[in-house]
Structure formats: C-alpha cells, structure tokens
C-alpha cells in the first residue's frame, strides 16, 4: 500500500469516528434551520418598540441605554486625500465576547460551533462561535436567558485560555467597537445542546469554502488562533509539531498535510515560521508612518443634521444612494434568548469586495495589505486587505489602488472566491466577495505607497495585538491554510 | 598586557576621539545653561495672554485652538475597584514628534542630543531628542522659527528610519495623547548647531544615572530602540553582533561589555534573545483579560463643575490637596523658537514613585509589571511598572500592590535609583523616584492577580507596538542595560 493510500485510509477512518462526520453536516445544518421559525419584517421607526430618537443626542437608541445606538458622525480628512462627509455610525461601547469552547476528542482539537440565527444573515442561520454575547446579553438586560456555555468564558477556572485578544469591528460603521476574541479549552464533559455541534478546525475551514455558512464572528476568532503556539497545542514536542502543522494545513486529523504545490509548501513554511523581529519591526514602522501622516478628525452630529442624508419615518438614507441605509426590523426567532424583538439594522446597498493579493517570494508567502483609514477606528487606521471597498460607491476617476486588477477575472490565480456575510446582528443581508488571488512574485513591487507586502507569519503575529488588523483583513485571513484553499481552484 | 587592560586602553583611546569626550560633557552642559536666560513666573489665569476659559467647553484653551487645553473629566469605575472622581485632563489631540537624528561616527552610532529648556524642568535645561515638536510647532502656529533638524523627520529621503512608533503619554493627565517616537539615521554631513552635541547611546545611558539630566522625551525614544534589530544596526553579521551587544550593554565603543555578575549575564542574554511567540502570546492574553475586566467610563465635565475641585483666579486645585494643581506661567527663554510665552502647567503636589522589581530566573531577566488603568488611556489600560503612584495620595488602608516593599529601603538590591522629571513642557518641576530593585527569584510568585512577571525581551518587543507600555514603564525601561546599571549600587 502506498503512503498516499495509507493517508487517505487514515483520513477516512478518522472522519467516520468524528462527532460530526463531514457527510452528516449538511443534513444537521438544514435540520437546524427547519426546527426554528424566523420572521424578519421591516417596521417604521415609530413602531420600533423601546427604541426612539434620543432628544439629547438625536441618535436612535434603546430606552435602556444599552445595546447600541445609531448616531451621526462628521468626518474631516486632510490626508491622505482631502474630503469631508457625514455618515451614520453605530455606537456600541460594550466589549462583546466572541468565544469558542474547544476540547480534545481522540487527541484532536474540536470547536463547539453553534448554528445561530441572526436577523441580518442570509439563510438566517450560520455557524457561529459557541458564545456570541454583548455585555447587555450576559447581564441579561433584555430579561432573556443567559447564553449557553457563557460560564466557560467568565470563570477562568473552567478551562485553559488559548486565545484572548480584543479586536475591532468595521471602522466604517462602528465607533471604536471592540470584541473579546477568546478560545477556551476544557477537559470537562460538555453536554452538547440543541443547535450546537463539535467541529474540527479543518471542518470549519472546509465550510468556509462555501458561501455564507460560517459567520463573521467565527471567522475573526479563527483568524486569532496562533499557528506556532505550543502553549495552545497543549504539551510536548511531538504533539506540538502535529498541532501546528494541523492548524497551518487546515487538517482535522492531526496527520500531516502534504503540500501539493509551491504555494502550499510556502504557506506551510511561512505559517509555522517564528517571528523575524527586524523585519517585523520594519512592518510596524511602516504602519506608524502611515498613521502619523493620516489626518482625520471626527465629531458627533445629530442624524437629522447630517449633510447629504435624509431621515424619513422608516429609513436613514444617503440622498445619492451611497454607502448604506438604516432601517428598523421586527424579529421573531424561536431559538434565541428572547422570542421576539425590535432593532435598527444597517442595510448595505451594493456588494462589497474584499481581496488579498498573495505572492510567494523566496519561499515565503506574503499578502499585499493597505493602511486603511476609517472614521470609527480607535487608532485612525488599521491594516486592511489589498482591496476593501464597495466598487459601486467608488469614484471611477480616482479608484482605490488595485481595484481594476481585483475586478479583472483573468488577473492572477484565484484560490479563494466566496460570498460572505458580515455581522448578521447589525448588517442586513450583507454579501461581500471574499477573494485570495495569487500574483507573479515581482508584480507590484514596490507597491502603492499606502500598501505593503507583509509575510503571513507577521500578520499572524500582529493579530495577537489589538488595532493592527481590521476585521476585513482578519476574516479573509481565516481562509488561509493549505487544506482550506485546496479545492478553491 | 592582560585582556582587561587592553579593553580599558581601547575604551580610553576611543573616548578621547569621540565628538563629546565623557570628561567634557559637564562643562559643555553647564555652559549651555549659562548662555541662556530663563525666567518662569506664575501669573493668574486672566493674565495668561491668548489663553482663556472657553465659554463653550469651560476648558482653559489657547485662542488659536492649537497647543493644548485643560479640561475636566468625570471618571466612573466599576472594576477592578469601584470609584468615581472628577479631575482636570490635558487635551492635546495632535501627534507630536520626538525624534533623534543619529549618524555613525567612526563606526559607532551617535545621537544628536539637544540641551533643551522647558519651563517645568528642574535645572531648566535637560538632554532631549534632536527634535521635540508638536504639530503646532512645526506648522509654526506661534509664528516662531521651525525647530532645527525637523526636515530629517518630515522628508523620508533624508535618512533611514530605525525606529518609528506612536506611543502614549501619561494616561493620568493626558487624554489619549500620542507621540511619534522616531530615530532617523543619516549619512549626510550634519552641521552641529549651538545647544546640540553628538552622544553615543552609552553616554546617554550614563547620564541617565544622574538626577534630572535626560528628559522624559529622550527616555521614551531610547526605550523604543530595538536591541535585536539588525536592520537598525545597519548591515552585515559582525557589525550586527557588535551593535546589538553594544546596545544591550549600554556601551559606547562597539566593544564587548563583559558581564560581571549573574544579573548582567542574564540581562545581556535576555535583551538580545528573539521573541518566544507562545510565551509572548500568553503575556498578551493576560493583558487582554485585564482590559476586558476593567470597567471604566469617562465623560467630559466643565472644569468649574468638577466635584471636589476649586477653580480660583490663579489655580485649579483639589479641595483636599490631592493629585496635582494647574497654574499659569509666563516663560522667557532666549533659546526657544519664540522668546516669551504664556501657558498653563500642571504642578504635582508630591514626589512620585516608579519602581520595577526585577528577577533572574532560569537565566532570564524579568520585570514585574502591572495592568495600569488610567482615564486618559486610549485602550483603557496599559502596562505600567511594578509600582507607579504618588504614595502621599494613596489610601493607607488599601495601598497599591507592592507599595510597602517599594518604600522599604532594605528590600531587595537596588540597581537604579534616581530622580527624574516628566515632560517639562506640561509638568512643573515634577521629580519622581525611578528605581529598579532586584528581588529573589521566587519572591511574589504567583504575583498579585493584576501583575505579571514578563521577560524583558518581550517588553522590548511590545514597545514596537502602540498602547502596550505606558510612558512610565517605557522611561524606566530605558535605564536597563549592563553598563547603564553598573555604577548604581
């Protein structure tokens, strides 16, 4: 029997004995959707129960003062390009928890995933972290029940923390929002509740190849998992080695993925490489320089005073139909903490585009990233993917760097090409292209001055810190991995 | 001739040929002070020309809207310890530049230091970076001349950037202030102007052993110099090796410092070690956890409405004499961009204490740090030294962790013990104890839950990033180095 056949056999055996065999997932997931009733209907603002335009701030907010509010922002920018505009912005000052509970089952790390309904989700339910909770949720402001498994993330004695970092959300829509991205490993017996199932990292990465199955919150937590952390892997050298390759490869079996191309070999090598301090320091100097040059000020403005925007009885919208609009919805869901609620929600008006250009140079896999200035960023700008925009909103006479190439289907070799939602609790049926395109090693070198080629292992190290990679950069990075990309082309 | 004698001879020869021989510095520095006339006198607020209490915000601000303003802040804290208080806070939204111009002279990196007058400085002049400028300075809002050498920091073609990071200032007094800490290496001929001189890193570190000679701005930039950056060292392996040891050792000659104790050996080893990603990730998880637990909200309040504070015609002060007061001063200085000006300034009411406890364990040098919550921090809390407080303001019934040990002169072995000023442009004759005390390897293990032992090379890596180490932690870290600490005990 050849080594290849042995490998296939081992994988197949392994698949059968997993808590959720690959072949069984689709039926389980469809069943989850069928088990629950979801009703989402638009309602005018004056029928949004417990929400009102606050007479003091002018913003649309909940009468408890909790959850979030829709306010206005006036943005003035001198550099890199001058401009001035008003826009709605979501304030949600509480730090939310996005937490995966994990457990070794037959020696392989499994993630307790939830089939979770969010009102903005395409398909209503998507795979989410074990817990996805705002402070309002877990303080039970809405009088509902406490989210399942929350205790593992609040009580440190219940497990070992493998990932813990505070990360931003969309700086174009949220004002300085932070979430705690956390992974806790337990050795306890865990009762698997309805709507939950154990999936390996490889299985989740495989689901990421499909449109709109793995939600944004799950993607951002996955992006924070260190690939070289022997602490995270749990112990001795052999196990460490298997675990890091497993993660880098996106395999679920603990067995080695054999790279089948130069790209895969480079990816595996780069993802498991330790940080090269001088080169990493140079990456951060570039970012500091871009931050220093950026000159943008923001100040609050009452939504009804936003220039270029209309506030009607049922929508806050741009007069030229740009960016997004804010509407109100009534939501009924049989599997959430409360059976029905009202809330405002942001509805994008076009399909966005998130693209990484990737290259392999000197055996190392690098991504082309940009210093992305957005008004809601706590630190002025964060690192974004090569292209991150709504092409329909861009000025064709002055397009963002690399947009033309990103829109050209014959450009480069595409490894990842899916449609993904953003946070379904705040964004209504958002559906953005997520693409990773490999380019010639010498193309775009030197890059546009606001962009930089950064080695993937440096980006993985950056994500240990806050305010370095924006949510678009992180979520798209979650798709990187040898096995994860293998079927895309 | 023994190796030791050779070493001494080489050092001595080297000293003589340096731009500023060690023996000549004191005379030059005294001469600088004598060459200039400085007059600082307190004036009541209504005689602070061009400053007034803004009718809109209630804050004390400049009529140009530039420089900075003194506003009020209301702080509410639930965790880690509940409390509520009002206090003045300085707003200075512009990112300042703290820049050292450096150049290799006879193969050794030299720093262009400035003997700079600041109104709050003890002794009036202290050694500062080459350029220390706010945007108001370099946009010349005050109609003065542009700061010397500024062009090297604004025009990237003039040199190679070795350090570039945005770092915070005192979160207890500034609202989210950031400075660009930057080091630029030039190969051009540089005319050395009056009040400037070339010093090696070792010479500056030696001056740090004295009270109030090296200012805070110089100390924070020094703390950002990477010790393992071969990019920073400039080139090939041999030079790299010399340069990293030179920096780690605080030597000025490019020759090896020979460690004379277990501490020195551990320091040199730790300072030049590459980052250990899993252990580093664990340090950051600790910090994220502390940030998540901290619950503090701040909101602006008009200074005259601050509870517990009085605003008289010449001072803003706490009714119980706590924290600090704000006064107005008139300043005359013959060597500044403008010959005379008025400004508010913060006057501390007691002597502060900044202390690191240091230990050597398994050959590695570690510092005991705390997660320090301060209302002006952009990111809620940053890492501070073991003890950072004004002992006089502390509640004796509930003192900060480790304060008792830090105040006990017989505790541990003290390697650094100096008095240092903080930013002399904003703080009037501040004078804080700066101490580094070595403790037994097993003392305080595990530490207080808000504190953590962190390896020094991880702290050096953290300082590449923003919002991780507060200015007190950074400045005290600047004193670390084999040669720098040798004469302290």
mmCIF file with all atom_site columns, N, CA and C in Angstrom, chain B residues 206-234:
data_model
loop_
_atom_site.group_PDB
_atom_site.id
_atom_site.type_symbol
_atom_site.label_atom_id
_atom_site.label_alt_id
_atom_site.label_comp_id
_atom_site.label_asym_id
_atom_site.label_entity_id
_atom_site.label_seq_id
_atom_site.pdbx_PDB_ins_code
_atom_site.Cartn_x
_atom_site.Cartn_y
_atom_site.Cartn_z
_atom_site.occupancy
_atom_site.B_iso_or_equiv
_atom_site.pdbx_formal_charge
_atom_site.auth_seq_id
_atom_site.auth_comp_id
_atom_site.auth_asym_id
_atom_site.auth_atom_id
_atom_site.pdbx_PDB_model_num
ATOM 1  N N  . UNK B 1 206 ? 24.695 56.633 30.498 1.00 0.00 ? 206 UNK B N  1
ATOM 2  C CA . UNK B 1 206 ? 25.486 57.034 31.671 1.00 0.00 ? 206 UNK B CA 1
ATOM 3  C C  . UNK B 1 206 ? 24.879 58.285 32.324 1.00 0.00 ? 206 UNK B C  1
ATOM 4  N N  . UNK B 1 207 ? 24.401 59.222 31.490 1.00 0.00 ? 207 UNK B N  1
ATOM 5  C CA . UNK B 1 207 ? 23.777 60.435 32.040 1.00 0.00 ? 207 UNK B CA 1
ATOM 6  C C  . UNK B 1 207 ? 22.470 60.117 32.767 1.00 0.00 ? 207 UNK B C  1
ATOM 7  N N  . UNK B 1 208 ? 21.863 59.020 32.350 1.00 0.00 ? 208 UNK B N  1
ATOM 8  C CA . UNK B 1 208 ? 20.612 58.598 32.998 1.00 0.00 ? 208 UNK B CA 1
ATOM 9  C C  . UNK B 1 208 ? 20.833 58.178 34.449 1.00 0.00 ? 208 UNK B C  1
ATOM 10 N N  . UNK B 1 209 ? 22.083 57.910 34.801 1.00 0.00 ? 209 UNK B N  1
ATOM 11 C CA . UNK B 1 209 ? 22.355 57.556 36.202 1.00 0.00 ? 209 UNK B CA 1
ATOM 12 C C  . UNK B 1 209 ? 22.298 58.788 37.094 1.00 0.00 ? 209 UNK B C  1
ATOM 13 N N  . UNK B 1 210 ? 22.297 59.978 36.476 1.00 0.00 ? 210 UNK B N  1
ATOM 14 C CA . UNK B 1 210 ? 22.208 61.211 37.256 1.00 0.00 ? 210 UNK B CA 1
ATOM 15 C C  . UNK B 1 210 ? 20.755 61.669 37.341 1.00 0.00 ? 210 UNK B C  1
ATOM 16 N N  . UNK B 1 211 ? 20.477 62.480 38.347 1.00 0.00 ? 211 UNK B N  1
ATOM 17 C CA . UNK B 1 211 ? 19.124 63.013 38.507 1.00 0.00 ? 211 UNK B CA 1
ATOM 18 C C  . UNK B 1 211 ? 18.864 64.106 37.470 1.00 0.00 ? 211 UNK B C  1
ATOM 19 N N  . UNK B 1 212 ? 17.700 64.051 36.835 1.00 0.00 ? 212 UNK B N  1
ATOM 20 C CA . UNK B 1 212 ? 17.193 65.179 36.051 1.00 0.00 ? 212 UNK B CA 1
ATOM 21 C C  . UNK B 1 212 ? 18.155 65.743 35.016 1.00 0.00 ? 212 UNK B C  1
ATOM 22 N N  . UNK B 1 213 ? 18.844 64.882 34.285 1.00 0.00 ? 213 UNK B N  1
ATOM 23 C CA . UNK B 1 213 ? 19.681 65.350 33.174 1.00 0.00 ? 213 UNK B CA 1
ATOM 24 C C  . UNK B 1 213 ? 19.084 64.953 31.833 1.00 0.00 ? 213 UNK B C  1
ATOM 25 N N  . UNK B 1 214 ? 18.561 63.728 31.741 1.00 0.00 ? 214 UNK B N  1
ATOM 26 C CA . UNK B 1 214 ? 17.974 63.252 30.480 1.00 0.00 ? 214 UNK B CA 1
ATOM 27 C C  . UNK B 1 214 ? 16.458 63.360 30.590 1.00 0.00 ? 214 UNK B C  1
ATOM 28 N N  . UNK B 1 215 ? 15.847 64.099 29.669 1.00 0.00 ? 215 UNK B N  1
ATOM 29 C CA . UNK B 1 215 ? 14.415 64.354 29.856 1.00 0.00 ? 215 UNK B CA 1
ATOM 30 C C  . UNK B 1 215 ? 13.551 63.160 29.446 1.00 0.00 ? 215 UNK B C  1
ATOM 31 N N  . UNK B 1 216 ? 12.266 63.276 29.763 1.00 0.00 ? 216 UNK B N  1
ATOM 32 C CA . UNK B 1 216 ? 11.346 62.163 29.520 1.00 0.00 ? 216 UNK B CA 1
ATOM 33 C C  . UNK B 1 216 ? 11.247 61.811 28.053 1.00 0.00 ? 216 UNK B C  1
ATOM 34 N N  . UNK B 1 217 ? 11.273 62.832 27.191 1.00 0.00 ? 217 UNK B N  1
ATOM 35 C CA . UNK B 1 217 ? 11.127 62.577 25.764 1.00 0.00 ? 217 UNK B CA 1
ATOM 36 C C  . UNK B 1 217 ? 12.304 61.773 25.239 1.00 0.00 ? 217 UNK B C  1
ATOM 37 N N  . UNK B 1 218 ? 13.497 62.090 25.719 1.00 0.00 ? 218 UNK B N  1
ATOM 38 C CA . UNK B 1 218 ? 14.668 61.303 25.319 1.00 0.00 ? 218 UNK B CA 1
ATOM 39 C C  . UNK B 1 218 ? 14.539 59.880 25.856 1.00 0.00 ? 218 UNK B C  1
ATOM 40 N N  . UNK B 1 219 ? 14.065 59.734 27.087 1.00 0.00 ? 219 UNK B N  1
ATOM 41 C CA . UNK B 1 219 ? 13.976 58.401 27.680 1.00 0.00 ? 219 UNK B CA 1
ATOM 42 C C  . UNK B 1 219 ? 12.986 57.515 26.924 1.00 0.00 ? 219 UNK B C  1
ATOM 43 N N  . UNK B 1 220 ? 11.842 58.089 26.554 1.00 0.00 ? 220 UNK B N  1
ATOM 44 C CA . UNK B 1 220 ? 10.876 57.233 25.847 1.00 0.00 ? 220 UNK B CA 1
ATOM 45 C C  . UNK B 1 220 ? 11.404 56.819 24.477 1.00 0.00 ? 220 UNK B C  1
ATOM 46 N N  . UNK B 1 221 ? 12.084 57.715 23.763 1.00 0.00 ? 221 UNK B N  1
ATOM 47 C CA . UNK B 1 221 ? 12.625 57.309 22.457 1.00 0.00 ? 221 UNK B CA 1
ATOM 48 C C  . UNK B 1 221 ? 13.679 56.220 22.639 1.00 0.00 ? 221 UNK B C  1
ATOM 49 N N  . UNK B 1 222 ? 14.535 56.373 23.636 1.00 0.00 ? 222 UNK B N  1
ATOM 50 C CA . UNK B 1 222 ? 15.564 55.360 23.881 1.00 0.00 ? 222 UNK B CA 1
ATOM 51 C C  . UNK B 1 222 ? 14.939 53.994 24.163 1.00 0.00 ? 222 UNK B C  1
ATOM 52 N N  . UNK B 1 223 ? 13.813 54.013 24.865 1.00 0.00 ? 223 UNK B N  1
ATOM 53 C CA . UNK B 1 223 ? 13.192 52.734 25.224 1.00 0.00 ? 223 UNK B CA 1
ATOM 54 C C  . UNK B 1 223 ? 12.680 51.995 23.997 1.00 0.00 ? 223 UNK B C  1
ATOM 55 N N  . UNK B 1 224 ? 12.468 52.727 22.906 1.00 0.00 ? 224 UNK B N  1
ATOM 56 C CA . UNK B 1 224 ? 11.920 52.108 21.690 1.00 0.00 ? 224 UNK B CA 1
ATOM 57 C C  . UNK B 1 224 ? 12.995 51.535 20.776 1.00 0.00 ? 224 UNK B C  1
ATOM 58 N N  . UNK B 1 225 ? 14.251 51.721 21.114 1.00 0.00 ? 225 UNK B N  1
ATOM 59 C CA . UNK B 1 225 ? 15.303 51.215 20.235 1.00 0.00 ? 225 UNK B CA 1
ATOM 60 C C  . UNK B 1 225 ? 15.385 49.705 20.361 1.00 0.00 ? 225 UNK B C  1
ATOM 61 N N  . UNK B 1 226 ? 15.169 48.996 19.256 1.00 0.00 ? 226 UNK B N  1
ATOM 62 C CA . UNK B 1 226 ? 15.187 47.543 19.346 1.00 0.00 ? 226 UNK B CA 1
ATOM 63 C C  . UNK B 1 226 ? 16.602 47.042 19.619 1.00 0.00 ? 226 UNK B C  1
ATOM 64 N N  . UNK B 1 227 ? 16.715 46.038 20.451 1.00 0.00 ? 227 UNK B N  1
ATOM 65 C CA . UNK B 1 227 ? 18.045 45.534 20.800 1.00 0.00 ? 227 UNK B CA 1
ATOM 66 C C  . UNK B 1 227 ? 18.461 44.389 19.912 1.00 0.00 ? 227 UNK B C  1
ATOM 67 N N  . UNK B 1 228 ? 17.527 43.884 19.120 1.00 0.00 ? 228 UNK B N  1
ATOM 68 C CA . UNK B 1 228 ? 17.890 42.753 18.284 1.00 0.00 ? 228 UNK B CA 1
ATOM 69 C C  . UNK B 1 228 ? 17.683 43.068 16.814 1.00 0.00 ? 228 UNK B C  1
ATOM 70 N N  . UNK B 1 229 ? 17.626 44.352 16.504 1.00 0.00 ? 229 UNK B N  1
ATOM 71 C CA . UNK B 1 229 ? 17.286 44.752 15.144 1.00 0.00 ? 229 UNK B CA 1
ATOM 72 C C  . UNK B 1 229 ? 18.542 44.846 14.291 1.00 0.00 ? 229 UNK B C  1
ATOM 73 N N  . UNK B 1 230 ? 18.769 43.879 13.417 1.00 0.00 ? 230 UNK B N  1
ATOM 74 C CA . UNK B 1 230 ? 19.937 44.046 12.568 1.00 0.00 ? 230 UNK B CA 1
ATOM 75 C C  . UNK B 1 230 ? 19.679 45.097 11.504 1.00 0.00 ? 230 UNK B C  1
ATOM 76 N N  . UNK B 1 231 ? 18.407 45.336 11.195 1.00 0.00 ? 231 UNK B N  1
ATOM 77 C CA . UNK B 1 231 ? 18.110 46.472 10.320 1.00 0.00 ? 231 UNK B CA 1
ATOM 78 C C  . UNK B 1 231 ? 18.646 47.758 10.945 1.00 0.00 ? 231 UNK B C  1
ATOM 79 N N  . UNK B 1 232 ? 18.389 47.897 12.244 1.00 0.00 ? 232 UNK B N  1
ATOM 80 C CA . UNK B 1 232 ? 18.814 49.114 12.917 1.00 0.00 ? 232 UNK B CA 1
ATOM 81 C C  . UNK B 1 232 ? 20.334 49.203 12.972 1.00 0.00 ? 232 UNK B C  1
ATOM 82 N N  . UNK B 1 233 ? 20.976 48.083 13.056 1.00 0.00 ? 233 UNK B N  1
ATOM 83 C CA . UNK B 1 233 ? 22.427 48.126 13.183 1.00 0.00 ? 233 UNK B CA 1
ATOM 84 C C  . UNK B 1 233 ? 23.068 48.451 11.854 1.00 0.00 ? 233 UNK B C  1
ATOM 85 N N  . UNK B 1 234 ? 22.346 48.220 10.782 1.00 0.00 ? 234 UNK B N  1
ATOM 86 C CA . UNK B 1 234 ? 22.848 48.729 9.512  1.00 0.00 ? 234 UNK B CA 1
ATOM 87 C C  . UNK B 1 234 ? 23.320 47.692 8.548  1.00 0.00 ? 234 UNK B C  1
#
